[in-house]
PDB file of C-alpha atoms in Angstrom:
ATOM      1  CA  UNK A 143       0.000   0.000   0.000  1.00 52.00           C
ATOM      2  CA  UNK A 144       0.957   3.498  -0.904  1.00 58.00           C
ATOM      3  CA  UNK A 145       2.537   5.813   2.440  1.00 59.00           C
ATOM      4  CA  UNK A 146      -0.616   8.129   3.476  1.00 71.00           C
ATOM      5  CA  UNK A 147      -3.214   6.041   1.417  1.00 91.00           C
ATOM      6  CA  UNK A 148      -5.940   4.353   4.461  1.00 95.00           C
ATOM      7  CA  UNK A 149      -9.049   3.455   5.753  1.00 97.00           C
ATOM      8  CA  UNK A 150     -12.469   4.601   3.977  1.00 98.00           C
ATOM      9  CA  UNK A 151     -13.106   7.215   0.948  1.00 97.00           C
ATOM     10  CA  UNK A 152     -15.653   8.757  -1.127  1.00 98.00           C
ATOM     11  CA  UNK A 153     -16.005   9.452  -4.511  1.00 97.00           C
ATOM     12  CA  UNK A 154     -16.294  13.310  -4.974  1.00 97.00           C
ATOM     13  CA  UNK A 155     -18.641  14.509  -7.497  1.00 94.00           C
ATOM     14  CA  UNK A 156     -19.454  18.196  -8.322  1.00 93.00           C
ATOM     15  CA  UNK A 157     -23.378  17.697  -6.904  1.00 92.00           C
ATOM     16  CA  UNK A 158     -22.251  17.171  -3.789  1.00 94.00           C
ATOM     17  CA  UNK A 159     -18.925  19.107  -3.561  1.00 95.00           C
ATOM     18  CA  UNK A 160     -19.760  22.400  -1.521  1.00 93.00           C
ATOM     19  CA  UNK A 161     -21.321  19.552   1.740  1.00 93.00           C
ATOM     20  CA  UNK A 162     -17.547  18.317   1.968  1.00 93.00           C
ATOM     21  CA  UNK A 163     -15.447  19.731   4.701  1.00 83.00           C
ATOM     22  CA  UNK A 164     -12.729  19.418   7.134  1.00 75.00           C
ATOM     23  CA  UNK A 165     -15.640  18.654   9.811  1.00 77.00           C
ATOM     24  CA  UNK A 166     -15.596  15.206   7.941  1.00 86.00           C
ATOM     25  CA  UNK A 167     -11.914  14.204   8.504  1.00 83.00           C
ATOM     26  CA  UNK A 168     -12.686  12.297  10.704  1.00 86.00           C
ATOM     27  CA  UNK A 169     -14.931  10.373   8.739  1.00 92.00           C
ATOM     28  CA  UNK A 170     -13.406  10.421   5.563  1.00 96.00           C
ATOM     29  CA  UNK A 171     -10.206   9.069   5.269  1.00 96.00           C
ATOM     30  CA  UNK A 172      -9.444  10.349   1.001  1.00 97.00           C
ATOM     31  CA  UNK A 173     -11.646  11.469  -1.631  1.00 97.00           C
ATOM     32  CA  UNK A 174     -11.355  10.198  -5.484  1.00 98.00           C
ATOM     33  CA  UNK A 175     -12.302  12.133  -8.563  1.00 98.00           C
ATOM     34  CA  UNK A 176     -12.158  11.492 -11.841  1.00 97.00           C
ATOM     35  CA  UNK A 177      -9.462  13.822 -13.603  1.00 97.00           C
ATOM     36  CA  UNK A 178     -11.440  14.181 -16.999  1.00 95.00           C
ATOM     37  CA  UNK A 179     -14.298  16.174 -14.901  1.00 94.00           C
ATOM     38  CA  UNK A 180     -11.547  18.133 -13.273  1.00 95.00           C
ATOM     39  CA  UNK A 181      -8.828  18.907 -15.380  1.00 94.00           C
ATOM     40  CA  UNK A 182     -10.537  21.607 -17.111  1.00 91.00           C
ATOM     41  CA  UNK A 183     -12.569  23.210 -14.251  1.00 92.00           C
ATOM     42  CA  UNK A 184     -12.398  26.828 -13.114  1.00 91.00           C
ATOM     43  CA  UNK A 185     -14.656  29.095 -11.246  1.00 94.00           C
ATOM     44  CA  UNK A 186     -16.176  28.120  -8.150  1.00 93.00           C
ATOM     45  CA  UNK A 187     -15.896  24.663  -8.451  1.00 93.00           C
ATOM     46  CA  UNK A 188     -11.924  24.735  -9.221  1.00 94.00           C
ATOM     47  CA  UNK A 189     -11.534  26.638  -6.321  1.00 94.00           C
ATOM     48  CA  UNK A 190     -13.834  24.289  -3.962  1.00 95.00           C
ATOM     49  CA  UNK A 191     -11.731  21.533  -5.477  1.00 95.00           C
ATOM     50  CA  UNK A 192      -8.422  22.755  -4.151  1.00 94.00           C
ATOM     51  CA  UNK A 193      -9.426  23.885  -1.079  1.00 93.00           C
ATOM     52  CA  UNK A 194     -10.271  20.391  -0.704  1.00 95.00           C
ATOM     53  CA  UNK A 195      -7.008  19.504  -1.786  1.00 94.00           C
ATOM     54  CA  UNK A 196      -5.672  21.441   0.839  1.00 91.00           C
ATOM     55  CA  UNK A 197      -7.439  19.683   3.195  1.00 91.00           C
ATOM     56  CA  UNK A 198      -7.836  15.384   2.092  1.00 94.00           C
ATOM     57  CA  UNK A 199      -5.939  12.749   0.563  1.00 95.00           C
ATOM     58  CA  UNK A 200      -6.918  12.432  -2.858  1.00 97.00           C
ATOM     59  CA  UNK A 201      -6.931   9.619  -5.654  1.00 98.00           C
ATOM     60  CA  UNK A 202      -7.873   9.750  -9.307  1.00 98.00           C
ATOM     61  CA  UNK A 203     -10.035   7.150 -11.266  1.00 97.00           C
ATOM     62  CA  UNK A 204     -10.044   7.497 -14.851  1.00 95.00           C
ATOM     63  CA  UNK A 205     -12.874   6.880 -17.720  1.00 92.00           C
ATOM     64  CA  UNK A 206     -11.375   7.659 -20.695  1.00 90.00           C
ATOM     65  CA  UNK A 207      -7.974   6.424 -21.021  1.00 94.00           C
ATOM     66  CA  UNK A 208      -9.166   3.474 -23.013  1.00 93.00           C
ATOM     67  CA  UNK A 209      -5.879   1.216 -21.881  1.00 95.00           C
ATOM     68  CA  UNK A 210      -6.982  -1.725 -23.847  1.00 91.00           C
ATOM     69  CA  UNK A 211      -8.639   0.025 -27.393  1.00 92.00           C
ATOM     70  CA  UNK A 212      -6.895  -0.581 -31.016  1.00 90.00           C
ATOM     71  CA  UNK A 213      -6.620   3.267 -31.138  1.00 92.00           C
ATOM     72  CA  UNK A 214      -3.167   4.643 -30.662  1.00 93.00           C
ATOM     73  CA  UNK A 215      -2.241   5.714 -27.097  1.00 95.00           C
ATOM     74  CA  UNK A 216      -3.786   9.735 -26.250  1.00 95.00           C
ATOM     75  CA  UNK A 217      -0.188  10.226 -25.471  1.00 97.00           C
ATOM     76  CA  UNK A 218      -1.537  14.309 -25.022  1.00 97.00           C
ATOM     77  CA  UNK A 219      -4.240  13.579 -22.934  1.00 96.00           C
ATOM     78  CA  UNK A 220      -1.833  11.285 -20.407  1.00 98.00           C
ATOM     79  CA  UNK A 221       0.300  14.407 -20.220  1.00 98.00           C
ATOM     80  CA  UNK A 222      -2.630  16.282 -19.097  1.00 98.00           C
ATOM     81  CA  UNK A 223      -3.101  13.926 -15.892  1.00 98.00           C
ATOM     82  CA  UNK A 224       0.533  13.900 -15.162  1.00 98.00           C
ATOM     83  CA  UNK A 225       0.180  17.477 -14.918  1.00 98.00           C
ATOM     84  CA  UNK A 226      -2.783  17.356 -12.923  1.00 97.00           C
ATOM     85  CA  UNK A 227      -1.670  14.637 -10.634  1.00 97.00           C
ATOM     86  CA  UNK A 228       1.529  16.470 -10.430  1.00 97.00           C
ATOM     87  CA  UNK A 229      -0.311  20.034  -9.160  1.00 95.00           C
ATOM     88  CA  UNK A 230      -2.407  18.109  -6.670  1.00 95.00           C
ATOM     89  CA  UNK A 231      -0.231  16.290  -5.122  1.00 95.00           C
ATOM     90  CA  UNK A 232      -1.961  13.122  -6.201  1.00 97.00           C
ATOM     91  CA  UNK A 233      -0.044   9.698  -6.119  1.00 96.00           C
ATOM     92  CA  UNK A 234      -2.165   7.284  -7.216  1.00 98.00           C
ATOM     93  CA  UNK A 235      -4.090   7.259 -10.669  1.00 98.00           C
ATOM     94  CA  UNK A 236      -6.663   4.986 -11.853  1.00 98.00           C
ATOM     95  CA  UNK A 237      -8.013   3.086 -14.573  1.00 97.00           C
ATOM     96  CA  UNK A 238     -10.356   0.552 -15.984  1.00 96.00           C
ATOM     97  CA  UNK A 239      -9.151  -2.703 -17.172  1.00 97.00           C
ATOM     98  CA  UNK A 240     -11.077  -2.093 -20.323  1.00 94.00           C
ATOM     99  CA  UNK A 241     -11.572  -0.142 -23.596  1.00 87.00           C
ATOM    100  CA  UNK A 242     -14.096   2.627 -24.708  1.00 80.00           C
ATOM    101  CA  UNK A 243     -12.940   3.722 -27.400  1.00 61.00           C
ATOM    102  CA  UNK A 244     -12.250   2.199 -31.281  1.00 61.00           C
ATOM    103  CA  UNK A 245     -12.350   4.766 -34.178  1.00 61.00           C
ATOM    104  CA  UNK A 246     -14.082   6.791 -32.192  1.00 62.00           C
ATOM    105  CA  UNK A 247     -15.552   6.590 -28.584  1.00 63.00           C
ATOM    106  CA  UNK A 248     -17.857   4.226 -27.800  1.00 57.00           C
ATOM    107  CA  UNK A 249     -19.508   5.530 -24.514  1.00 58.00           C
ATOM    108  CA  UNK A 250     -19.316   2.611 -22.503  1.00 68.00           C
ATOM    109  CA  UNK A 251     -16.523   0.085 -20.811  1.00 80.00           C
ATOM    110  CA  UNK A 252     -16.268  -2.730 -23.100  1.00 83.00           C
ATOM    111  CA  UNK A 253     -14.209  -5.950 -21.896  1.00 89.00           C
ATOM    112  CA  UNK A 254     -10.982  -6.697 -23.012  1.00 93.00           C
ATOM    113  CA  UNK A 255     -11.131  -9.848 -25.099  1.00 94.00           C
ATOM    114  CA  UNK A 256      -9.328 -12.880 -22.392  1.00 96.00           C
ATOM    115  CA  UNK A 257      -6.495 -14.124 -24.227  1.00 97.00           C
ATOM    116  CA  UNK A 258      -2.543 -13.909 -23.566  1.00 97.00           C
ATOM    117  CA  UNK A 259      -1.903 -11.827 -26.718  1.00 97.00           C
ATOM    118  CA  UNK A 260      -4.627  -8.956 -25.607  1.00 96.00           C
ATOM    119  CA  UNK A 261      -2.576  -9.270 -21.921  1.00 98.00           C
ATOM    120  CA  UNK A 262       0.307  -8.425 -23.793  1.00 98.00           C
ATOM    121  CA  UNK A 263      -0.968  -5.446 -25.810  1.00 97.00           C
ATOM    122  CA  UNK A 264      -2.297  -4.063 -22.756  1.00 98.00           C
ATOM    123  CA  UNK A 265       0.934  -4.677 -20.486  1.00 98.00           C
ATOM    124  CA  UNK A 266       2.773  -3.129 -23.183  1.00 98.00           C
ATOM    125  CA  UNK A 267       0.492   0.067 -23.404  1.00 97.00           C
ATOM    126  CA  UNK A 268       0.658   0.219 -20.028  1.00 98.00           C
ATOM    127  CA  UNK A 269       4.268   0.365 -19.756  1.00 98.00           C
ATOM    128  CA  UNK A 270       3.751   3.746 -22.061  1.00 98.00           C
ATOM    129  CA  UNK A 271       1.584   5.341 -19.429  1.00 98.00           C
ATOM    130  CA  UNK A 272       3.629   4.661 -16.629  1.00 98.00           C
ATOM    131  CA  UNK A 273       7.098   5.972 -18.191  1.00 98.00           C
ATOM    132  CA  UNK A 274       4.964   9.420 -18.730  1.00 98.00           C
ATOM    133  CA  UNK A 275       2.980   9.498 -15.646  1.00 98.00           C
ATOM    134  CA  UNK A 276       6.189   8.477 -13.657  1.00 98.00           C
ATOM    135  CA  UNK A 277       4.522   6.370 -11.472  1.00 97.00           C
ATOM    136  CA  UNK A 278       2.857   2.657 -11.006  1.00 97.00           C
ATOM    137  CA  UNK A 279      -0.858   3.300 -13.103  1.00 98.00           C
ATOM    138  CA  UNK A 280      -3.505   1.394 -10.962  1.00 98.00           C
ATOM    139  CA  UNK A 281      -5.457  -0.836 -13.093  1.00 98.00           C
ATOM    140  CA  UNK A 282      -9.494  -1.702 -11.938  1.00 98.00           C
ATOM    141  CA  UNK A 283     -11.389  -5.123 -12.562  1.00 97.00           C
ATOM    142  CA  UNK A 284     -14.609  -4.170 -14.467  1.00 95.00           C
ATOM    143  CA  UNK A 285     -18.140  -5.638 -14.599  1.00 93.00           C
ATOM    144  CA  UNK A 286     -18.667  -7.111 -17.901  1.00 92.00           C
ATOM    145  CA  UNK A 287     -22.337  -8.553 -19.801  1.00 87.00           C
ATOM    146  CA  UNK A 288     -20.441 -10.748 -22.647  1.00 82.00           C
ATOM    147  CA  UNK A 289     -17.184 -11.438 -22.820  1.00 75.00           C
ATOM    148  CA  UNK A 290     -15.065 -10.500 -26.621  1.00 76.00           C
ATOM    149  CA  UNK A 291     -13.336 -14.143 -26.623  1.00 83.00           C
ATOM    150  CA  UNK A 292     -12.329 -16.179 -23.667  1.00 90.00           C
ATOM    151  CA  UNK A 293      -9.308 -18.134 -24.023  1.00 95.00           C
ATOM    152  CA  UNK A 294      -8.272 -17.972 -20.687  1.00 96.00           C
ATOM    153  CA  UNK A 295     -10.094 -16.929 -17.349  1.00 94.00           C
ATOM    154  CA  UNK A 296     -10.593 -13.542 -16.059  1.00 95.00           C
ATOM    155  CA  UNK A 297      -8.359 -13.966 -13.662  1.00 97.00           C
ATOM    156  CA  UNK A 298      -5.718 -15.497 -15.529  1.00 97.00           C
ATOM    157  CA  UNK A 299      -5.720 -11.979 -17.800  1.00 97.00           C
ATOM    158  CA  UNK A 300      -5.717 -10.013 -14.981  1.00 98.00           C
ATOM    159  CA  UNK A 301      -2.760 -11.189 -13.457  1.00 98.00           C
ATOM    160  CA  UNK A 302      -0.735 -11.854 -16.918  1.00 98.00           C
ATOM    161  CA  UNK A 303      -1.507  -7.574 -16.818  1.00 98.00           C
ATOM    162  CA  UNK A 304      -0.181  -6.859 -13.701  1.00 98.00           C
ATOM    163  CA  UNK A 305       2.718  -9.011 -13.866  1.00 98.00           C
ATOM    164  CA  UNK A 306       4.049  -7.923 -17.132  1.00 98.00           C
ATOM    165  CA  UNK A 307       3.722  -4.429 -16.787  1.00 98.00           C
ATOM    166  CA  UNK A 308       4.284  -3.546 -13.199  1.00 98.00           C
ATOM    167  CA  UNK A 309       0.930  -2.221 -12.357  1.00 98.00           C
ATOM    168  CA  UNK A 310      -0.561  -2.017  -8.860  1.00 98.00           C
ATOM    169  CA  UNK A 311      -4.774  -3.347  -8.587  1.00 98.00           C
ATOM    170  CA  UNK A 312      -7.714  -1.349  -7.613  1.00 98.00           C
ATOM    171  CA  UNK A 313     -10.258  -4.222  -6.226  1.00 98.00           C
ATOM    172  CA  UNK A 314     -14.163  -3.759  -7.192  1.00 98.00           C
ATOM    173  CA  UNK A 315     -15.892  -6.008  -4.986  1.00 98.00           C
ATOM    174  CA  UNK A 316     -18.849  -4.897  -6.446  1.00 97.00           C
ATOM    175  CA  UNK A 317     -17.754  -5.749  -9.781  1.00 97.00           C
ATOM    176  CA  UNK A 318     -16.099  -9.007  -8.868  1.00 98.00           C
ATOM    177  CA  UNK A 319     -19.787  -9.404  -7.005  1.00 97.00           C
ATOM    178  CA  UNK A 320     -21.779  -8.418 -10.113  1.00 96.00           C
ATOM    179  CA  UNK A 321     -19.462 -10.730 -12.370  1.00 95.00           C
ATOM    180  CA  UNK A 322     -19.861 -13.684 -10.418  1.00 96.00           C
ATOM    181  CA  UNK A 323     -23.386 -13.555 -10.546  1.00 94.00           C
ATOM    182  CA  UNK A 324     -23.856 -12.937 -14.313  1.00 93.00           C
ATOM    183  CA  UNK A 325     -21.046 -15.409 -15.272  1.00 93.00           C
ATOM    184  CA  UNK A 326     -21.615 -17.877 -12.742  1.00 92.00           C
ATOM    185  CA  UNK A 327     -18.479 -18.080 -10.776  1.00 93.00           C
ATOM    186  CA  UNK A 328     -17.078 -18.317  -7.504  1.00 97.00           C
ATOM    187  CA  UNK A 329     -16.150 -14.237  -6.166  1.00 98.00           C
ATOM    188  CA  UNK A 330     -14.387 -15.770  -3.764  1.00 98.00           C
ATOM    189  CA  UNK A 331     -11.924 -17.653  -5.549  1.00 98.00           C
ATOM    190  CA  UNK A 332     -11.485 -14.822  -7.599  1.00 98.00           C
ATOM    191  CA  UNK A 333     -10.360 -12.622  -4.817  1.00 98.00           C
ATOM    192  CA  UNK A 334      -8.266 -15.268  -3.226  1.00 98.00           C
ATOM    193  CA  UNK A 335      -6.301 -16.183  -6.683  1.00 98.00           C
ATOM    194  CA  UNK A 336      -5.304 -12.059  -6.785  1.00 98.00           C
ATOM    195  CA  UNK A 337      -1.692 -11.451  -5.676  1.00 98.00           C
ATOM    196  CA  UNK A 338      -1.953  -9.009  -2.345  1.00 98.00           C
ATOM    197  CA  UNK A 339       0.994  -7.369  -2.977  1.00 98.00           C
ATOM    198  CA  UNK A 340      -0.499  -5.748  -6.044  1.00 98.00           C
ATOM    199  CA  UNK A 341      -3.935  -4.746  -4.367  1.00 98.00           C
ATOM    200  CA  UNK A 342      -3.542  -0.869  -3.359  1.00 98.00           C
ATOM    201  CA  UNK A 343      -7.090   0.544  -2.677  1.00 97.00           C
ATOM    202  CA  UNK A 344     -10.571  -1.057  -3.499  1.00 98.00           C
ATOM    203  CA  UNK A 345     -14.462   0.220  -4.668  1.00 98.00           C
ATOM    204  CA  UNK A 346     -17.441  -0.819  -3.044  1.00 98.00           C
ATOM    205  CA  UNK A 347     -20.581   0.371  -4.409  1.00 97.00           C
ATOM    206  CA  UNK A 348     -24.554  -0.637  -5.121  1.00 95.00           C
ATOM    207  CA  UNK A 349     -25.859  -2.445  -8.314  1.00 91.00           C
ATOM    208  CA  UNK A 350     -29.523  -2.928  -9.869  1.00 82.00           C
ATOM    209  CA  UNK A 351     -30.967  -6.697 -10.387  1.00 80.00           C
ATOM    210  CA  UNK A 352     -32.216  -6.887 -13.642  1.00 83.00           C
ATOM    211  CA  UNK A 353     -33.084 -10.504 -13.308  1.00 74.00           C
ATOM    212  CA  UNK A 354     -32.039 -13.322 -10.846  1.00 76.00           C
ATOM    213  CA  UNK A 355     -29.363 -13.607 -13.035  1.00 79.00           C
ATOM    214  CA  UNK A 356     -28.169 -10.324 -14.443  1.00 81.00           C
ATOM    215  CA  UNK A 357     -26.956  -7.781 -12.282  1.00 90.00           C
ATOM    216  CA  UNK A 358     -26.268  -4.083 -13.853  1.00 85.00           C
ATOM    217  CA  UNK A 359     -23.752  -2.397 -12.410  1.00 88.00           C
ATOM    218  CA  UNK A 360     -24.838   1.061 -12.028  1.00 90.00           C
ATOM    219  CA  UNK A 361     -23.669   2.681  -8.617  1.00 89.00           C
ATOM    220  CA  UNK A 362     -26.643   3.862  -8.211  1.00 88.00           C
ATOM    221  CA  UNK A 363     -28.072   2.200  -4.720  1.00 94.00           C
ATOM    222  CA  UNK A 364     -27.323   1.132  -1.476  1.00 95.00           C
ATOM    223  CA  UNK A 365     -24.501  -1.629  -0.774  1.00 97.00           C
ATOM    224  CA  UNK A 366     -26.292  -4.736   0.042  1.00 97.00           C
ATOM    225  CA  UNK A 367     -25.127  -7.271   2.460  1.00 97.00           C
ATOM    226  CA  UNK A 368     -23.294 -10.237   0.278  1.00 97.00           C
ATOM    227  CA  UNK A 369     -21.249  -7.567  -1.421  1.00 98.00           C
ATOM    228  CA  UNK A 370     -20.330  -6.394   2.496  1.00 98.00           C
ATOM    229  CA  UNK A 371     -19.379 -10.172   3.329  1.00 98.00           C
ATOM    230  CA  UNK A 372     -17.600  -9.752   0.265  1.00 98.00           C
ATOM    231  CA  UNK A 373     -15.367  -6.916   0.655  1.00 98.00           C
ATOM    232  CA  UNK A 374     -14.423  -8.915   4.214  1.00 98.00           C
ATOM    233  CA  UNK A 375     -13.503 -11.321   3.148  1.00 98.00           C
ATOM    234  CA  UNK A 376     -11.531  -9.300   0.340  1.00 98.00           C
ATOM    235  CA  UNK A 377     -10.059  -7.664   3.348  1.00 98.00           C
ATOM    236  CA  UNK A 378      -9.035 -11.391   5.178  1.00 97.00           C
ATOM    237  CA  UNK A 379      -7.201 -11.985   2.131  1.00 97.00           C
ATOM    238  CA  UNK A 380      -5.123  -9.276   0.971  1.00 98.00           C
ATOM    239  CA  UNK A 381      -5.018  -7.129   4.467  1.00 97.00           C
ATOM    240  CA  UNK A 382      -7.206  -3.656   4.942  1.00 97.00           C
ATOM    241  CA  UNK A 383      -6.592  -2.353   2.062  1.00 98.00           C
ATOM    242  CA  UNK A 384      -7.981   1.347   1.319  1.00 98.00           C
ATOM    243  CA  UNK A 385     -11.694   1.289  -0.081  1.00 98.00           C
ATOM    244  CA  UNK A 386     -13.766   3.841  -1.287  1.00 98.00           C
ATOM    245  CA  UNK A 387     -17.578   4.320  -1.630  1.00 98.00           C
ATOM    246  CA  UNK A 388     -18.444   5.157  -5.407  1.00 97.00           C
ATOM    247  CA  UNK A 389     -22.802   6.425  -5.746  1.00 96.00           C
ATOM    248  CA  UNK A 390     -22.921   8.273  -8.955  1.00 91.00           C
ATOM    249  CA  UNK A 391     -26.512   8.310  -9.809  1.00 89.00           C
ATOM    250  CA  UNK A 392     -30.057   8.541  -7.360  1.00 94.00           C
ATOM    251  CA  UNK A 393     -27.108  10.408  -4.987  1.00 93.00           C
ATOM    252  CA  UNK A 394     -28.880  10.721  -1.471  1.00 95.00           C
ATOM    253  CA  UNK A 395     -27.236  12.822   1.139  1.00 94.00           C
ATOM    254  CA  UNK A 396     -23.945  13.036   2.413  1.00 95.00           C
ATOM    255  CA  UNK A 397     -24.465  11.798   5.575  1.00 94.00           C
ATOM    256  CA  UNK A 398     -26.473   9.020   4.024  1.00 96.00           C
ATOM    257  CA  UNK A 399     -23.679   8.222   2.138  1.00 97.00           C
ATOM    258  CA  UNK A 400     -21.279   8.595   5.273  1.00 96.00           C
ATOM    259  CA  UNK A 401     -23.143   5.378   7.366  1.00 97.00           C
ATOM    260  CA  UNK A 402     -21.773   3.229   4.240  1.00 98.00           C
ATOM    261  CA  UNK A 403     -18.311   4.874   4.838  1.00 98.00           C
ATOM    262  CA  UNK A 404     -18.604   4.052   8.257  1.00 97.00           C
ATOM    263  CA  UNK A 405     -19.849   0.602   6.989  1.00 98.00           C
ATOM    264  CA  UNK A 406     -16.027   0.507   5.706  1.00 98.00           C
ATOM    265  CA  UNK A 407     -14.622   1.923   8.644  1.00 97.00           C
ATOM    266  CA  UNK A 408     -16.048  -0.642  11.026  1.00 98.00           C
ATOM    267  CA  UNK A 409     -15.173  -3.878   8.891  1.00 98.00           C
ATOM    268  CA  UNK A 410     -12.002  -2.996   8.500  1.00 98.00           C
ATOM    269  CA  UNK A 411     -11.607  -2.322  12.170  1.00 97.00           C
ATOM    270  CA  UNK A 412     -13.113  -5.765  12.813  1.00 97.00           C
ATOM    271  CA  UNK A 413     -10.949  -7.837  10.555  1.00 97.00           C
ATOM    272  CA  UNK A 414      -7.641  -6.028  12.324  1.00 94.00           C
ATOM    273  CA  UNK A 415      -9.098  -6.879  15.878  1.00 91.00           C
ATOM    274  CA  UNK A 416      -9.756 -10.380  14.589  1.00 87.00           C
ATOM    275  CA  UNK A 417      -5.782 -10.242  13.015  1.00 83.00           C
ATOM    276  CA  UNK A 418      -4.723  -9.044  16.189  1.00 82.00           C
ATOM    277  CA  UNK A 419      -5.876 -11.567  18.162  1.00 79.00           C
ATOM    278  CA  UNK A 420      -4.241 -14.427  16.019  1.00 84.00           C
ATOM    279  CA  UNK A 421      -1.047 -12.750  15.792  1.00 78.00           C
ATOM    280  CA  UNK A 422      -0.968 -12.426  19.827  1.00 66.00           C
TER     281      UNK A 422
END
């Protein structure tokens, strides 16, 4: 885990921005934004956003960088987050293990097909982004509805990624959640076959049930409680690692959204008391 990186976060949006605070360190451990919504901004909301700055940890999770698309790299736009990761003080950037872009943007996070030679492409283009962002990019597992081509598991791709090219994980429960139920595997044996060493932070957030067997992953709702059984267990595996509450749509309050931080908060306590007590 990354020096100053801990405990529970929120994703920041601009709806909500001006109902952040430093009342809330104590409750809020870092805030992630996304550096596409940000990189541009002025006015008020620039100015809310660094005295925020000022004030929490920040991380950035991308949506456009498009790390596994048959476009050429945005070798310009990467410059632009080094430059804003650089200003902010911001060590740790973000993306989806996915593509959403071919000849033009496709508006959604489309899965990278599951074979060795698309871990390869990706590793490689990968390595690019690192040697201009000079530092480790943080690659997400994303929820998926049909798979390109499957030669070899989920899993298996994932890790061919990170090993080749260096990068550090940002763990989805949800997604992994979400995934398991749609594809029919085990979440937990995807969680435990992920190397701990790479896992730096994690999401948790809510999904919709389209069916009993297809689960959209929208962010959009509450946590329920096998994705919270999930993300301790994530936590028995790999150690506390940093998690952050993502609700981008049907946003409630921030203090609603604060119980699920706490939510964090406390099962991350738990799971160090229970460590604790082995180790004594």
């Amino acid at each position: 885990m990354f020096d100053g990186l801990h405990g529970a976060g929120l994703g920041l949006r601009r709806e909500f921005i001006e109902h952040i605070d430093e009342r809330m360190d104590s409750e809020l451990d870092f805030l992630e934004v996304a550096p596409e919504n940000w990189i541009k901004m002025g006015g008020r909301y620039g100015h809310l956003f660094e005295q925020l700055t000022d004030k929490f940890q920040f991380t950035c999770h991308g949506l456009s960088l498009s790390i596994g698309s048959p476009d050429p790299l945005d070798v310009n736009f990467v410059k632009q987050v080094k430059t804003f990761l650089d200003k902010h003080n911001i060590v740790l950037y973000s993306e989806h293990l996915s593509f959403c872009s071919a000849q033009g943007h496709l508006y959604d996070l489309m899965p990278i097909p599951f074979t060795y030679e698309a871990a390869h492409y990706v590793a490689n283009r990968v390595k690019q982004v690192q040697d201009i962002i000079e530092r480790p990019l943080v690659l997400e597992n994303v929820s998926y509805y049909t798979p390109l081509m499957q030669e070899i598991s989920e899993l298996e791709f994932t890790k061919t990624v990170l090993e080749e090219s260096g990068a550090l994980m940002l763990l989805d429960v949800n997604n992994v959640y979400v995934n398991s139920i749609n594809h029919n595997y085990d979440a937990e044996l995807f969680i435990s076959g992920l190397p701990s060493e790479k896992v730096v932070y994690g999401h948790i957030a809510g999904h919709y049930n389209q069916d009993i067997d297809l689960i959209i992953d929208t962010h959009g709702a509450d946590v329920i409680e096998p994705v919270w059984k999930l993300l301790e267990f994530a936590y028995q595996q790999h150690g506390c690692f940093p998690t952050l509450l993502e609700r981008d749509f049907n946003i409630p309050s921030v203090e609603q959204m604060l119980e699920e931080v706490r939510c964090i908060s406390k099962i991350q306590a738990a799971v160090n008391k229970l460590n604790l007590s082995i180790n004594a």
